PDB file of C-alpha atoms in Angstrom:
ATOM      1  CA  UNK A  95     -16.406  16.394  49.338  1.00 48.00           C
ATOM      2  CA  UNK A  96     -13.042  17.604  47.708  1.00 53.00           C
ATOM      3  CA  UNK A  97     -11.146  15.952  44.744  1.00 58.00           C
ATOM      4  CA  UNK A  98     -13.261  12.598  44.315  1.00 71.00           C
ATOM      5  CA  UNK A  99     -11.030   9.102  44.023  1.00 85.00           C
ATOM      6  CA  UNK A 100     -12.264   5.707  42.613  1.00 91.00           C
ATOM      7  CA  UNK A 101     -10.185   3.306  45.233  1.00 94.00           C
ATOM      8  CA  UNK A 102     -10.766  -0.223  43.815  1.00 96.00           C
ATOM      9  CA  UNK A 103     -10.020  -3.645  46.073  1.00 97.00           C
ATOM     10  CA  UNK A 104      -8.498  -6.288  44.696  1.00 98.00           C
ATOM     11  CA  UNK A 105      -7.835  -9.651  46.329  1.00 97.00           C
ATOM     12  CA  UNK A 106      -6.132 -12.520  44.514  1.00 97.00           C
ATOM     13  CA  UNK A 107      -5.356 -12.894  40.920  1.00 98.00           C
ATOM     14  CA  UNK A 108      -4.983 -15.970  38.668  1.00 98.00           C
ATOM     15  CA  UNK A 109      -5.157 -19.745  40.079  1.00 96.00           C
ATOM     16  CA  UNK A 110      -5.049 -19.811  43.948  1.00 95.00           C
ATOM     17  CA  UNK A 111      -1.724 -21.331  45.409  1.00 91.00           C
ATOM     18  CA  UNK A 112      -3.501 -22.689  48.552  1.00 94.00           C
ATOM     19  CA  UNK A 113      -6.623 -23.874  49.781  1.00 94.00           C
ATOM     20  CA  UNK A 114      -8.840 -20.583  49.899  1.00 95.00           C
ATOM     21  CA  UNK A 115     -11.126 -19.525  52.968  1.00 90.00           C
ATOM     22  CA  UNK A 116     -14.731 -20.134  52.116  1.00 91.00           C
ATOM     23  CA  UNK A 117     -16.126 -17.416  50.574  1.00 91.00           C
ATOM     24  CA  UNK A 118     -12.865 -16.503  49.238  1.00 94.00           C
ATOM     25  CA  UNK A 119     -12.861 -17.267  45.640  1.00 95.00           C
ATOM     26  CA  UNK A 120     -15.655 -14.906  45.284  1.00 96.00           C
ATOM     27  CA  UNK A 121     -12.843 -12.161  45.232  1.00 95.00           C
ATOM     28  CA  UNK A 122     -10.490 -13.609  43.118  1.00 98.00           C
ATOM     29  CA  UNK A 123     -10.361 -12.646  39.363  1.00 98.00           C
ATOM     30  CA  UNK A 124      -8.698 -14.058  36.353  1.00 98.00           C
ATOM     31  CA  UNK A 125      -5.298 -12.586  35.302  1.00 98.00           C
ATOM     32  CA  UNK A 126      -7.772 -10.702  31.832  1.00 98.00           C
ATOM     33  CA  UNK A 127      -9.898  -9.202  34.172  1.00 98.00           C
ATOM     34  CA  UNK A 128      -7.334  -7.674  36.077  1.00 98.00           C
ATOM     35  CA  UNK A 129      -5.670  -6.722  32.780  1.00 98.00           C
ATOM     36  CA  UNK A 130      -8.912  -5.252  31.406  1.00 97.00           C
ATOM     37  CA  UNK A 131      -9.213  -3.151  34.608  1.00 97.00           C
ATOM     38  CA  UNK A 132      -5.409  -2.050  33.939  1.00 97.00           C
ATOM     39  CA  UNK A 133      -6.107  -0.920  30.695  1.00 96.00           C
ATOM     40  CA  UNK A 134      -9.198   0.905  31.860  1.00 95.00           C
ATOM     41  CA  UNK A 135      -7.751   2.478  34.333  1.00 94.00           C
ATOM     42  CA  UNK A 136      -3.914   3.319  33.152  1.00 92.00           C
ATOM     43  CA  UNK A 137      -4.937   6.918  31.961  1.00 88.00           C
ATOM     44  CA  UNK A 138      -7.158   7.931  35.338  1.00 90.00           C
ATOM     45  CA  UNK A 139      -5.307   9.986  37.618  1.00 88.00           C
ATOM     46  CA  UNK A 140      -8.771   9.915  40.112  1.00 90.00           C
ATOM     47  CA  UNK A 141      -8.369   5.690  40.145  1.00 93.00           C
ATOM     48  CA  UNK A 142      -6.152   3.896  42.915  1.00 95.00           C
ATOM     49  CA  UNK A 143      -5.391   0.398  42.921  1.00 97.00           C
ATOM     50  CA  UNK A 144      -5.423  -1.209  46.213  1.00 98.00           C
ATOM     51  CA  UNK A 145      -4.255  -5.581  47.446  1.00 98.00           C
ATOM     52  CA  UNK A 146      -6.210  -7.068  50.456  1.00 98.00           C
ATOM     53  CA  UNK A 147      -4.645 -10.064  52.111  1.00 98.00           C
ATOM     54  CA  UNK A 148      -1.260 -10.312  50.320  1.00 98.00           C
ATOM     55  CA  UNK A 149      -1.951 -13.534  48.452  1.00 98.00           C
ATOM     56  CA  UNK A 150       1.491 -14.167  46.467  1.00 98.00           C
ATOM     57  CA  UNK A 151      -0.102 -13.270  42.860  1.00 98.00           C
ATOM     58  CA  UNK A 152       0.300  -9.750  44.773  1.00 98.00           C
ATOM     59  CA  UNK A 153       4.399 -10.080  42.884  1.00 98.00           C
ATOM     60  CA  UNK A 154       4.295 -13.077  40.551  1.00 98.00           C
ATOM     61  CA  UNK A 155       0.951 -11.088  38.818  1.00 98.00           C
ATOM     62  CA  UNK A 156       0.006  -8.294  39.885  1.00 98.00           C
ATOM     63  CA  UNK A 157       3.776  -6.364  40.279  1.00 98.00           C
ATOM     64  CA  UNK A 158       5.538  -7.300  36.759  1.00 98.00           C
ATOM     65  CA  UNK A 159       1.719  -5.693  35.005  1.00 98.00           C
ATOM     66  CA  UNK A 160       2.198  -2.650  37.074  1.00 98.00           C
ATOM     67  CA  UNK A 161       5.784  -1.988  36.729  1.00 97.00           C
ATOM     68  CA  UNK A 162       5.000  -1.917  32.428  1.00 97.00           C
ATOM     69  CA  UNK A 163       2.596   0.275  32.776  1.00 96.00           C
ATOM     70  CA  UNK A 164       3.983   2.356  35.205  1.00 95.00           C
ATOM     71  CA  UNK A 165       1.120   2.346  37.768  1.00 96.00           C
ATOM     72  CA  UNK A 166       1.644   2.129  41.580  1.00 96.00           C
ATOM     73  CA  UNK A 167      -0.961   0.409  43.907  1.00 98.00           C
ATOM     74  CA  UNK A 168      -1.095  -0.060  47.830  1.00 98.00           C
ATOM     75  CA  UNK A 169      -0.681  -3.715  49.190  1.00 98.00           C
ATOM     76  CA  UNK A 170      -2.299  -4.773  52.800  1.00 98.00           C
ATOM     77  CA  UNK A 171      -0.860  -8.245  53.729  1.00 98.00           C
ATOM     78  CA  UNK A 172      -1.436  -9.648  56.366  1.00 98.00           C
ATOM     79  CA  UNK A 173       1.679  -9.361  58.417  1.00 98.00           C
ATOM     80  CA  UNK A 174       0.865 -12.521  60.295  1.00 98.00           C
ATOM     81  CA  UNK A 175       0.582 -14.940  57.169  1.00 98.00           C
ATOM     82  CA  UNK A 176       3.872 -14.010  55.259  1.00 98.00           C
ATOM     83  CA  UNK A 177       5.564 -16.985  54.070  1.00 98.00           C
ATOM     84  CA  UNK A 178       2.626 -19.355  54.510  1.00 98.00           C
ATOM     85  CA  UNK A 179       1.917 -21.227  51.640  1.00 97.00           C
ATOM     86  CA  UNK A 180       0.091 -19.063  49.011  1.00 97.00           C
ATOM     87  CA  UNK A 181       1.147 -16.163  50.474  1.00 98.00           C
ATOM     88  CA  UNK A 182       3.954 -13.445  50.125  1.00 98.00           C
ATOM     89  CA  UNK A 183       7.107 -14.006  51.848  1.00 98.00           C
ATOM     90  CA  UNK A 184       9.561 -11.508  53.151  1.00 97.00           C
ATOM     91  CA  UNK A 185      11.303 -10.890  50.383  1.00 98.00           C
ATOM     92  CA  UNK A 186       7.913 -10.844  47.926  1.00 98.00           C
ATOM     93  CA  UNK A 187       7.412  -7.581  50.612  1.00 98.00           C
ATOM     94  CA  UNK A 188      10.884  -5.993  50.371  1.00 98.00           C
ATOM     95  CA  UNK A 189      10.322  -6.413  46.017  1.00 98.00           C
ATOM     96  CA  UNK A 190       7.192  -4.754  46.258  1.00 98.00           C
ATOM     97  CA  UNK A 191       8.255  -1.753  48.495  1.00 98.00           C
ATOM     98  CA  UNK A 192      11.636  -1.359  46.423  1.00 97.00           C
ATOM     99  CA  UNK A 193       9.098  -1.064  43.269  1.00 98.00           C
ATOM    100  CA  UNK A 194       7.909   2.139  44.570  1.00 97.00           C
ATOM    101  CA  UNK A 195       4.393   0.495  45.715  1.00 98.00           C
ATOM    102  CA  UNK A 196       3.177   1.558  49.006  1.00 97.00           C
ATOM    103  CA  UNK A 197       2.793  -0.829  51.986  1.00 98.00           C
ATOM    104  CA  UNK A 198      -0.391  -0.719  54.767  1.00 98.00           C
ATOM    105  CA  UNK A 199      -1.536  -3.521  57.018  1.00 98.00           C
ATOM    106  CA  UNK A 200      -4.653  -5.398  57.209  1.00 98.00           C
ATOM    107  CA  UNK A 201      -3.565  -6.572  60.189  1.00 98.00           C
ATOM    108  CA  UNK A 202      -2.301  -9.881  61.369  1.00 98.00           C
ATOM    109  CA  UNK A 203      -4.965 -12.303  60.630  1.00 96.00           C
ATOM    110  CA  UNK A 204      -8.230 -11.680  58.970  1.00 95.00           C
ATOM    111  CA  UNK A 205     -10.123 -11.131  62.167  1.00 96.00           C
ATOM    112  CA  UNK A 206     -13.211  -8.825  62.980  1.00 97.00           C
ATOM    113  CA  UNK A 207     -11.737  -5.640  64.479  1.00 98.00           C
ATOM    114  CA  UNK A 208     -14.817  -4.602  66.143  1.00 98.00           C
ATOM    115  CA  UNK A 209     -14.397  -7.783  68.714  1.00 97.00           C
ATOM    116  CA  UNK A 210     -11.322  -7.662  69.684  1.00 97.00           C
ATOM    117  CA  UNK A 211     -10.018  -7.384  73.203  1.00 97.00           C
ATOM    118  CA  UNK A 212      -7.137  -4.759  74.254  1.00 96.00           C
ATOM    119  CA  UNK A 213      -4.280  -7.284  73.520  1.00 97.00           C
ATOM    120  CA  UNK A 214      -6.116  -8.636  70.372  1.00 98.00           C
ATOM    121  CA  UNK A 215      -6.123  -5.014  69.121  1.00 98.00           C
ATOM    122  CA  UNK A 216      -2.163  -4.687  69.862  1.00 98.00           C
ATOM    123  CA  UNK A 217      -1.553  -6.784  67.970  1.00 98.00           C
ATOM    124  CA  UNK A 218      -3.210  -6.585  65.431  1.00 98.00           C
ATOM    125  CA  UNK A 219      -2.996  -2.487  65.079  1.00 98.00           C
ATOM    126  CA  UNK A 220       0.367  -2.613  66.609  1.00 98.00           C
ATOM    127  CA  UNK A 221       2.502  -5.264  66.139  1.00 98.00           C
ATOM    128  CA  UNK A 222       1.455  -6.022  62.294  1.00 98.00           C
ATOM    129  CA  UNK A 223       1.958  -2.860  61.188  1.00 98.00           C
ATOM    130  CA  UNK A 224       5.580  -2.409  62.984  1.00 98.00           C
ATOM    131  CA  UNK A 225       6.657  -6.056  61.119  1.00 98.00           C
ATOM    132  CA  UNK A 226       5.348  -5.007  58.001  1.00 98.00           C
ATOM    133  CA  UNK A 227       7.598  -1.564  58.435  1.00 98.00           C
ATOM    134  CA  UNK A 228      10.584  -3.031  59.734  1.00 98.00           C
ATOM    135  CA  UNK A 229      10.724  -5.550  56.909  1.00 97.00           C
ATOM    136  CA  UNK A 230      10.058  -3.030  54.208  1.00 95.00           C
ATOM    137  CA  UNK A 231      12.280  -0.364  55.478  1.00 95.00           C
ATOM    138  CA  UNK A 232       9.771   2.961  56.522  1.00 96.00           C
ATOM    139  CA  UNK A 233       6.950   3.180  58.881  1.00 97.00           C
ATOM    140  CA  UNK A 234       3.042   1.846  58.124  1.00 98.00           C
ATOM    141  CA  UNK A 235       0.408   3.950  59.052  1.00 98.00           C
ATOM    142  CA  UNK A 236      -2.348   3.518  56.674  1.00 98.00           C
ATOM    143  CA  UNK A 237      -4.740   0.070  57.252  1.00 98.00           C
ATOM    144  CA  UNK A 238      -7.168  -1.642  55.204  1.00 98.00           C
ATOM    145  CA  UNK A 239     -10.157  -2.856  57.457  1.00 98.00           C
ATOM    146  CA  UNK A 240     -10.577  -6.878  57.352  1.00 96.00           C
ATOM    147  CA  UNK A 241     -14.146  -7.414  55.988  1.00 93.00           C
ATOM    148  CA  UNK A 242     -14.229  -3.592  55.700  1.00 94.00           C
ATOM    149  CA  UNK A 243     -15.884  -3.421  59.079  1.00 95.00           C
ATOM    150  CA  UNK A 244     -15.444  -1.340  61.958  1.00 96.00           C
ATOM    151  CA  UNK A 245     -17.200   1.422  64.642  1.00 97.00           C
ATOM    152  CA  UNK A 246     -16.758   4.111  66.493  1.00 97.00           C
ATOM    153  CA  UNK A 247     -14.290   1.950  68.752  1.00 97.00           C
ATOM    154  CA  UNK A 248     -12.097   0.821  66.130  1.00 98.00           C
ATOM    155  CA  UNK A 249     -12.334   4.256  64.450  1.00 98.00           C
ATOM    156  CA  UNK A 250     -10.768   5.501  67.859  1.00 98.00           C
ATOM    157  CA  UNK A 251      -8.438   2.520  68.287  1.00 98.00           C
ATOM    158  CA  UNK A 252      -6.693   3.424  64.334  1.00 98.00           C
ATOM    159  CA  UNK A 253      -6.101   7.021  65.582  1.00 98.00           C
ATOM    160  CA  UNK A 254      -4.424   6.029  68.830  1.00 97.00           C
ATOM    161  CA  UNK A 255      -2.308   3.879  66.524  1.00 97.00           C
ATOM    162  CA  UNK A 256      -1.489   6.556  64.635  1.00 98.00           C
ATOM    163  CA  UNK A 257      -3.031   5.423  61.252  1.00 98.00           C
ATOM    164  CA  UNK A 258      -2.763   8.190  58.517  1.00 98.00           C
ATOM    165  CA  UNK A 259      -5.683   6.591  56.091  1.00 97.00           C
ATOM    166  CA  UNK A 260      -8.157   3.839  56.442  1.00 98.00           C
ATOM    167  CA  UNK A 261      -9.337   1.773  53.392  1.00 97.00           C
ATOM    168  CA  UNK A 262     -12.909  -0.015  54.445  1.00 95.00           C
ATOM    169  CA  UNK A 263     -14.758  -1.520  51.137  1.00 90.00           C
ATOM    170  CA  UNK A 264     -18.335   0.035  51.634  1.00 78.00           C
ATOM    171  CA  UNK A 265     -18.668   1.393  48.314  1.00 80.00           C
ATOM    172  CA  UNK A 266     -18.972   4.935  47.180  1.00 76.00           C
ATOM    173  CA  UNK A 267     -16.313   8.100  45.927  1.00 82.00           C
ATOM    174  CA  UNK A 268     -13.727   9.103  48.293  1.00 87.00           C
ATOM    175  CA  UNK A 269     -12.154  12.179  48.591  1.00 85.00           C
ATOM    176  CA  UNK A 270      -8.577  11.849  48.195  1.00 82.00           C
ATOM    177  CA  UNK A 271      -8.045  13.908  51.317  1.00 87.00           C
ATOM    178  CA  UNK A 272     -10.364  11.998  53.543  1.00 92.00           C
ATOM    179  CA  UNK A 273      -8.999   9.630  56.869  1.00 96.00           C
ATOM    180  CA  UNK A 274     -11.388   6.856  55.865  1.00 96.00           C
ATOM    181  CA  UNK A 275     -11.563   5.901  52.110  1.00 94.00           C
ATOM    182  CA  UNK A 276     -14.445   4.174  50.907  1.00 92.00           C
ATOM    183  CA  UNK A 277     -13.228   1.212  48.062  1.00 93.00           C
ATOM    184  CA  UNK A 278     -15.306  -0.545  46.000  1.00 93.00           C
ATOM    185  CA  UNK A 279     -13.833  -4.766  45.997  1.00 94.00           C
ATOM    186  CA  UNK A 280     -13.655  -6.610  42.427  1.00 96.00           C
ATOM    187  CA  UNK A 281     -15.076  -9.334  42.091  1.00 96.00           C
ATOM    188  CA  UNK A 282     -15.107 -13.004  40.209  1.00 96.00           C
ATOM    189  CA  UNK A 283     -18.007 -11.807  38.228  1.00 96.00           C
ATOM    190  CA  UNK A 284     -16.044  -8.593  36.818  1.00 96.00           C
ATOM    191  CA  UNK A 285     -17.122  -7.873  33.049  1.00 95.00           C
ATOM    192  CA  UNK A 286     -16.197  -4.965  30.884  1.00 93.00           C
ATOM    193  CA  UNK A 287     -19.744  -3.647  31.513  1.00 92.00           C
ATOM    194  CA  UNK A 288     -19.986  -3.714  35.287  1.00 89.00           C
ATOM    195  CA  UNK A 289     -16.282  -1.994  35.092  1.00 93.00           C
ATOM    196  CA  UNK A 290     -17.434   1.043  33.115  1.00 90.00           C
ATOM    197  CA  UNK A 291     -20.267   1.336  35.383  1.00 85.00           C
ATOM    198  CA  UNK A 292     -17.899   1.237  38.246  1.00 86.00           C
ATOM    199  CA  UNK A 293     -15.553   3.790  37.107  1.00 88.00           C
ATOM    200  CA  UNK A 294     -18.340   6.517  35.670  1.00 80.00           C
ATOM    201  CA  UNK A 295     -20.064   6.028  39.222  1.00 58.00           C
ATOM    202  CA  UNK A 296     -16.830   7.533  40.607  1.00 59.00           C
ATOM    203  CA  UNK A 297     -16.643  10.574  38.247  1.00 61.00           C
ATOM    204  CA  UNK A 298     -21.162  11.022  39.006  1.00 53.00           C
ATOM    205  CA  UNK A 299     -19.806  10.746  42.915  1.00 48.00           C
ATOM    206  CA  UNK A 300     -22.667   7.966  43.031  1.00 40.00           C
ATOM    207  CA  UNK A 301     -22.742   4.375  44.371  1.00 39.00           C
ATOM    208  CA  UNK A 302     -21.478   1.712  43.190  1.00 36.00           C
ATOM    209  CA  UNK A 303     -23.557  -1.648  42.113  1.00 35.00           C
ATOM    210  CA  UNK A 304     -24.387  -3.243  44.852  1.00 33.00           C
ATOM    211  CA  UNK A 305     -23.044  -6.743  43.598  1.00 30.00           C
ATOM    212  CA  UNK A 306     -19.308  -5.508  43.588  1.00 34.00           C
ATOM    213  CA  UNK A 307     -18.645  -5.578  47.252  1.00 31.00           C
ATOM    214  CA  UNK A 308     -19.582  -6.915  50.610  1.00 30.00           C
ATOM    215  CA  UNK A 309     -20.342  -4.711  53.223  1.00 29.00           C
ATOM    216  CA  UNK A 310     -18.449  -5.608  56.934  1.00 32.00           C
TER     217      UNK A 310
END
């Protein structure tokens, strides 16, 4: 399997700015859980932070608590909700990139991938990821998978679009030189507890608890 990573999906952080999706608030934590899984993970080279959905706590929370501890994470918006209420705008993208974070796409809206006609695909594969780059200043290759679901067509799809990494959020070590990276998604019910079991799974190469993520 190679050098084994612990990717960990996060959503949104803190007190929603905007009606969420139903469902949604199951993968939103408080701003001390996602400061107890800073501190947990601040000395683990093997751990990598990841942002679905780029929800606008991605800056106004997330950023400034990274920056002090001199972490980097990835952030997937969704290219085709900046600005929308709740949301990142472009300028919440450039600050991000300019922080040294990397920037991926989760496409345009949160859609199923695995139903989606040719010009759905586009744009989604396509067109969000060549927005997100232009506004951020260097090409995105690497995607997070909406719902963390795909198949052998969308597999083939990413690689026609030239995608360099895919993040889905079945659960599971990764190896850090693998296309598709398995991430585990935080939840609401996050505890100190369920953490440490997340993060000695990784180092075991063993599965995560099942209650920590949603398969596609």
């Amino acid at each position: 399997m190679g050098v084994v990573a612990v990717n960990l999906a996060l959503h949104g952080i803190g007190r929603p700015a905007r009606q969420l999706d139903p469902g949604e608030d199951e993968r939103w934590v408080t701003v001390e859980q996602f400061e107890q899984v800073l501190e947990a993970v601040a000395d683990r080279d093997d751990v990598h932070l990841t942002f679905d959905d780029g929800n606008e706590s991605d800056v106004e929370i997330a950023l400034p608590r990274l920056v002090d501890r001199g972490l980097t994470a990835e952030f997937f918006p969704l290219a085709g909700r900046l600005g929308q209420r709740g949301y990142l705008d472009r300028d919440g993208l450039r600050e991000l990139a300019r922080a040294g974070m990397e920037i991926g796409s989760h496409g345009w809206e949160p859609r199923d991938w695995r139903r989606l006609d040719d010009r759905q695909a586009s744009r989604e594969l396509t067109d969000a990821p060549k927005l997100l780059g232009d506004l951020c200043g260097r090409p995105v290759r690497r995607y997070s998978l909406p719902f963390g679901a795909y198949d052998r067509r969308v597999l083939t799809r990413l690689r026609e679009a030239g995608a360099t990494r895919v993040y889905t959020t079945g659960g599971g070590a990764a190896s850090r030189d693998g296309w598709l990276q398995a991430r585990t998604e935080l939840r609401h019910d996050l505890d100190g507890e369920t953490l440490d079991g997340v993060l000695a799974a990784g180092r075991r190469r063993g599965s995560w608890p099942g209650r920590l993520f949603r398969r596609g």
